[in-house]
Amino acid sequence: MLTKFKSYSILVLLLIVIGLVSVWKSDRASYESKIKLLSDAVQTKAALVLELNSNLNQLQLEADRLRKERQFVSELNLKYKADLDRIEMQFESELESIRKLRQSENETVRVWVDTDLPADVARMLKYTRATGNNSNGN
C-alpha cells in the first residue's frame, strides 16, 4: 500500500509540476504578448514624436519668416509715414504760398493767381507730375 501511495504521490506531484509549468508558460506567453503590444505602442508614439518634432521645426521656420516679414512691413510703414508727413508739409507750404499770393496787395498778382492756366501749360504740368519731373527742381 505504501508503494501505491508513493506512486500516487509521485503522480500527483508530477501532475502539479506539469500544471505549474503549463500555467507558467501561458503566463509567459501572455506577458510576451503584452510586451509586444507595449513595444508597438512605444514605437508608434516615437514615430508620432518624430513627426511632431518635424512639424514644430517647420512651424518655427515659418514663425521666423513671419517675424522678418513683420519687421519689413513695419519699416515700410515707418518710411510711408515719414514720406506722408513730408508730403503733407510740402502741401501745406504750397497752400500757404497760394493763400499769400491771393491776399497780395498787388492787384495784378491777385488776378494772375485766380486765372486758369492755358490748356497747353496745364497739359505740360500734368505730364511733368505724371513722369515725376518738376521744373522747380523739387
PDB file of C-alpha atoms in Angstrom:
ATOM      1  CA  MET A   1       0.000   0.000   0.000  1.00  0.00           C
ATOM      2  CA  LEU A   2       2.905   2.266   0.704  1.00  0.00           C
ATOM      3  CA  THR A   3       4.247   1.803  -2.745  1.00  0.00           C
ATOM      4  CA  LYS A   4       0.879   2.661  -4.210  1.00  0.00           C
ATOM      5  CA  PHE A   5       0.800   5.744  -2.042  1.00  0.00           C
ATOM      6  CA  LYS A   6       4.263   6.695  -3.211  1.00  0.00           C
ATOM      7  CA  SER A   7       3.244   6.092  -6.809  1.00  0.00           C
ATOM      8  CA  TYR A   8       0.132   8.207  -6.406  1.00  0.00           C
ATOM      9  CA  SER A   9       2.100  10.884  -4.584  1.00  0.00           C
ATOM     10  CA  ILE A  10       4.690  10.977  -7.331  1.00  0.00           C
ATOM     11  CA  LEU A  11       1.926  11.043  -9.938  1.00  0.00           C
ATOM     12  CA  VAL A  12       0.142  13.884  -8.118  1.00  0.00           C
ATOM     13  CA  LEU A  13       3.401  15.818  -7.746  1.00  0.00           C
ATOM     14  CA  LEU A  14       4.142  15.222 -11.403  1.00  0.00           C
ATOM     15  CA  LEU A  15       0.683  16.498 -12.356  1.00  0.00           C
ATOM     16  CA  ILE A  16       1.151  19.541 -10.122  1.00  0.00           C
ATOM     17  CA  VAL A  17       4.537  20.272 -11.682  1.00  0.00           C
ATOM     18  CA  ILE A  18       3.075  19.842 -15.194  1.00  0.00           C
ATOM     19  CA  GLY A  19       0.201  22.150 -14.262  1.00  0.00           C
ATOM     20  CA  LEU A  20       2.549  24.766 -12.840  1.00  0.00           C
ATOM     21  CA  VAL A  21       4.780  24.588 -15.918  1.00  0.00           C
ATOM     22  CA  SER A  22       1.786  24.992 -18.249  1.00  0.00           C
ATOM     23  CA  VAL A  23       0.463  27.927 -16.179  1.00  0.00           C
ATOM     24  CA  TRP A  24       3.937  29.487 -16.211  1.00  0.00           C
ATOM     25  CA  LYS A  25       4.172  29.032 -19.997  1.00  0.00           C
ATOM     26  CA  SER A  26       0.732  30.554 -20.554  1.00  0.00           C
ATOM     27  CA  ASP A  27       1.586  33.459 -18.245  1.00  0.00           C
ATOM     28  CA  ARG A  28       4.881  33.902 -20.059  1.00  0.00           C
ATOM     29  CA  ALA A  29       3.117  33.922 -23.437  1.00  0.00           C
ATOM     30  CA  SER A  30       0.625  36.401 -22.064  1.00  0.00           C
ATOM     31  CA  TYR A  31       3.425  38.632 -20.776  1.00  0.00           C
ATOM     32  CA  GLU A  32       5.293  38.334 -24.065  1.00  0.00           C
ATOM     33  CA  SER A  33       2.192  39.415 -25.990  1.00  0.00           C
ATOM     34  CA  LYS A  34       1.700  42.330 -23.582  1.00  0.00           C
ATOM     35  CA  ILE A  35       5.365  43.295 -24.015  1.00  0.00           C
ATOM     36  CA  LYS A  36       4.953  43.112 -27.818  1.00  0.00           C
ATOM     37  CA  LEU A  37       1.833  45.322 -27.648  1.00  0.00           C
ATOM     38  CA  LEU A  38       3.579  47.826 -25.395  1.00  0.00           C
ATOM     39  CA  SER A  39       6.651  47.802 -27.639  1.00  0.00           C
ATOM     40  CA  ASP A  40       4.451  48.503 -30.676  1.00  0.00           C
ATOM     41  CA  ALA A  41       2.725  51.310 -28.790  1.00  0.00           C
ATOM     42  CA  VAL A  42       6.101  52.826 -27.832  1.00  0.00           C
ATOM     43  CA  GLN A  43       7.264  52.638 -31.458  1.00  0.00           C
ATOM     44  CA  THR A  44       4.046  54.310 -32.618  1.00  0.00           C
ATOM     45  CA  LYS A  45       4.454  57.045 -30.022  1.00  0.00           C
ATOM     46  CA  ALA A  46       8.121  57.509 -31.002  1.00  0.00           C
ATOM     47  CA  ALA A  47       7.097  57.920 -34.666  1.00  0.00           C
ATOM     48  CA  LEU A  48       4.437  60.425 -33.598  1.00  0.00           C
ATOM     49  CA  VAL A  49       7.004  62.345 -31.533  1.00  0.00           C
ATOM     50  CA  LEU A  50       9.352  62.491 -34.550  1.00  0.00           C
ATOM     51  CA  GLU A  51       6.528  63.747 -36.771  1.00  0.00           C
ATOM     52  CA  LEU A  52       5.510  66.370 -34.193  1.00  0.00           C
ATOM     53  CA  ASN A  53       9.128  67.452 -33.818  1.00  0.00           C
ATOM     54  CA  SER A  54       9.389  67.863 -37.589  1.00  0.00           C
ATOM     55  CA  ASN A  55       6.160  69.877 -37.607  1.00  0.00           C
ATOM     56  CA  LEU A  56       7.485  72.017 -34.761  1.00  0.00           C
ATOM     57  CA  ASN A  57      10.668  72.755 -36.714  1.00  0.00           C
ATOM     58  CA  GLN A  58       8.620  73.751 -39.762  1.00  0.00           C
ATOM     59  CA  LEU A  59       6.402  75.986 -37.630  1.00  0.00           C
ATOM     60  CA  GLN A  60       9.448  77.630 -36.063  1.00  0.00           C
ATOM     61  CA  LEU A  61      10.862  78.348 -39.527  1.00  0.00           C
ATOM     62  CA  GLU A  62       7.508  79.799 -40.587  1.00  0.00           C
ATOM     63  CA  ALA A  63       7.356  81.906 -37.411  1.00  0.00           C
ATOM     64  CA  ASP A  64      10.856  83.260 -38.113  1.00  0.00           C
ATOM     65  CA  ARG A  65       9.849  84.088 -41.687  1.00  0.00           C
ATOM     66  CA  LEU A  66       6.737  85.883 -40.464  1.00  0.00           C
ATOM     67  CA  ARG A  67       8.746  87.849 -37.874  1.00  0.00           C
ATOM     68  CA  LYS A  68      11.125  89.030 -40.592  1.00  0.00           C
ATOM     69  CA  GLU A  69       8.195  89.911 -42.828  1.00  0.00           C
ATOM     70  CA  ARG A  70       6.519  91.825 -39.988  1.00  0.00           C
ATOM     71  CA  GLN A  71       9.758  93.744 -39.379  1.00  0.00           C
ATOM     72  CA  PHE A  72       9.972  94.583 -43.090  1.00  0.00           C
ATOM     73  CA  VAL A  73       6.349  95.767 -43.143  1.00  0.00           C
ATOM     74  CA  SER A  74       6.956  97.864 -40.018  1.00  0.00           C
ATOM     75  CA  GLU A  75       9.942  99.513 -41.676  1.00  0.00           C
ATOM     76  CA  LEU A  76       7.862 100.172 -44.795  1.00  0.00           C
ATOM     77  CA  ASN A  77       5.103 101.686 -42.668  1.00  0.00           C
ATOM     78  CA  LEU A  78       7.578 103.972 -40.920  1.00  0.00           C
ATOM     79  CA  LYS A  79       9.016 105.063 -44.273  1.00  0.00           C
ATOM     80  CA  TYR A  80       5.500 105.592 -45.639  1.00  0.00           C
ATOM     81  CA  LYS A  81       4.574 107.674 -42.590  1.00  0.00           C
ATOM     82  CA  ALA A  82       7.724 109.788 -42.909  1.00  0.00           C
ATOM     83  CA  ASP A  83       7.106 110.308 -46.640  1.00  0.00           C
ATOM     84  CA  LEU A  84       3.469 111.148 -45.984  1.00  0.00           C
ATOM     85  CA  ASP A  85       4.412 113.681 -43.314  1.00  0.00           C
ATOM     86  CA  ARG A  86       6.985 115.262 -45.642  1.00  0.00           C
ATOM     87  CA  ILE A  87       4.460 115.482 -48.494  1.00  0.00           C
ATOM     88  CA  GLU A  88       1.790 116.945 -46.208  1.00  0.00           C
ATOM     89  CA  MET A  89       4.259 119.589 -45.021  1.00  0.00           C
ATOM     90  CA  GLN A  90       5.124 120.457 -48.621  1.00  0.00           C
ATOM     91  CA  PHE A  91       1.434 120.600 -49.481  1.00  0.00           C
ATOM     92  CA  GLU A  92       0.682 122.904 -46.556  1.00  0.00           C
ATOM     93  CA  SER A  93       3.630 125.093 -47.538  1.00  0.00           C
ATOM     94  CA  GLU A  94       2.354 125.347 -51.116  1.00  0.00           C
ATOM     95  CA  LEU A  95      -1.171 126.126 -49.894  1.00  0.00           C
ATOM     96  CA  GLU A  96       0.216 128.848 -47.648  1.00  0.00           C
ATOM     97  CA  SER A  97       2.127 130.293 -50.607  1.00  0.00           C
ATOM     98  CA  ILE A  98      -1.073 130.323 -52.676  1.00  0.00           C
ATOM     99  CA  ARG A  99      -3.005 131.980 -49.818  1.00  0.00           C
ATOM    100  CA  LYS A 100      -0.337 134.677 -49.559  1.00  0.00           C
ATOM    101  CA  LEU A 101      -0.491 135.282 -53.308  1.00  0.00           C
ATOM    102  CA  ARG A 102      -4.302 135.512 -53.195  1.00  0.00           C
ATOM    103  CA  GLN A 103      -4.084 138.041 -50.378  1.00  0.00           C
ATOM    104  CA  SER A 104      -1.352 140.026 -52.061  1.00  0.00           C
ATOM    105  CA  GLU A 105      -1.634 143.802 -52.112  1.00  0.00           C
ATOM    106  CA  ASN A 106      -0.653 143.772 -55.745  1.00  0.00           C
ATOM    107  CA  GLU A 107      -3.829 143.616 -57.850  1.00  0.00           C
ATOM    108  CA  THR A 108      -2.023 142.059 -60.828  1.00  0.00           C
ATOM    109  CA  VAL A 109      -0.721 139.186 -58.713  1.00  0.00           C
ATOM    110  CA  ARG A 110      -4.190 138.502 -57.238  1.00  0.00           C
ATOM    111  CA  VAL A 111      -5.761 138.404 -60.697  1.00  0.00           C
ATOM    112  CA  TRP A 112      -2.946 136.212 -62.006  1.00  0.00           C
ATOM    113  CA  VAL A 113      -3.387 133.701 -59.131  1.00  0.00           C
ATOM    114  CA  ASP A 114      -7.109 133.345 -59.769  1.00  0.00           C
ATOM    115  CA  THR A 115      -6.911 132.902 -63.562  1.00  0.00           C
ATOM    116  CA  ASP A 116      -6.888 129.455 -65.081  1.00  0.00           C
ATOM    117  CA  LEU A 117      -3.754 128.198 -66.766  1.00  0.00           C
ATOM    118  CA  PRO A 118      -3.744 127.935 -70.543  1.00  0.00           C
ATOM    119  CA  ALA A 119      -4.552 124.416 -71.750  1.00  0.00           C
ATOM    120  CA  ASP A 120      -1.004 123.849 -73.091  1.00  0.00           C
ATOM    121  CA  VAL A 121       0.576 124.810 -69.755  1.00  0.00           C
ATOM    122  CA  ALA A 122      -1.915 122.690 -67.780  1.00  0.00           C
ATOM    123  CA  ARG A 123      -1.205 119.708 -70.034  1.00  0.00           C
ATOM    124  CA  MET A 124       2.583 120.187 -69.606  1.00  0.00           C
ATOM    125  CA  LEU A 125       2.254 120.388 -65.804  1.00  0.00           C
ATOM    126  CA  LYS A 126       0.096 117.299 -65.792  1.00  0.00           C
ATOM    127  CA  TYR A 127       2.724 115.462 -67.862  1.00  0.00           C
ATOM    128  CA  THR A 128       5.601 116.516 -65.609  1.00  0.00           C
ATOM    129  CA  ARG A 129       3.695 115.416 -62.497  1.00  0.00           C
ATOM    130  CA  ALA A 130       2.974 112.050 -64.104  1.00  0.00           C
ATOM    131  CA  THR A 131       6.606 111.465 -65.020  1.00  0.00           C
ATOM    132  CA  GLY A 132       7.931 112.735 -61.707  1.00  0.00           C
ATOM    133  CA  ASN A 133       9.806 115.672 -63.246  1.00  0.00           C
ATOM    134  CA  ASN A 134       9.341 119.043 -61.674  1.00  0.00           C
ATOM    135  CA  SER A 135      10.597 122.195 -63.275  1.00  0.00           C
ATOM    136  CA  ASN A 136      11.115 123.737 -59.806  1.00  0.00           C
ATOM    137  CA  GLY A 137      13.764 121.119 -59.002  1.00  0.00           C
ATOM    138  CA  ASN A 138      11.579 119.569 -56.246  1.00  0.00           C
TER     139      ASN A 138
END
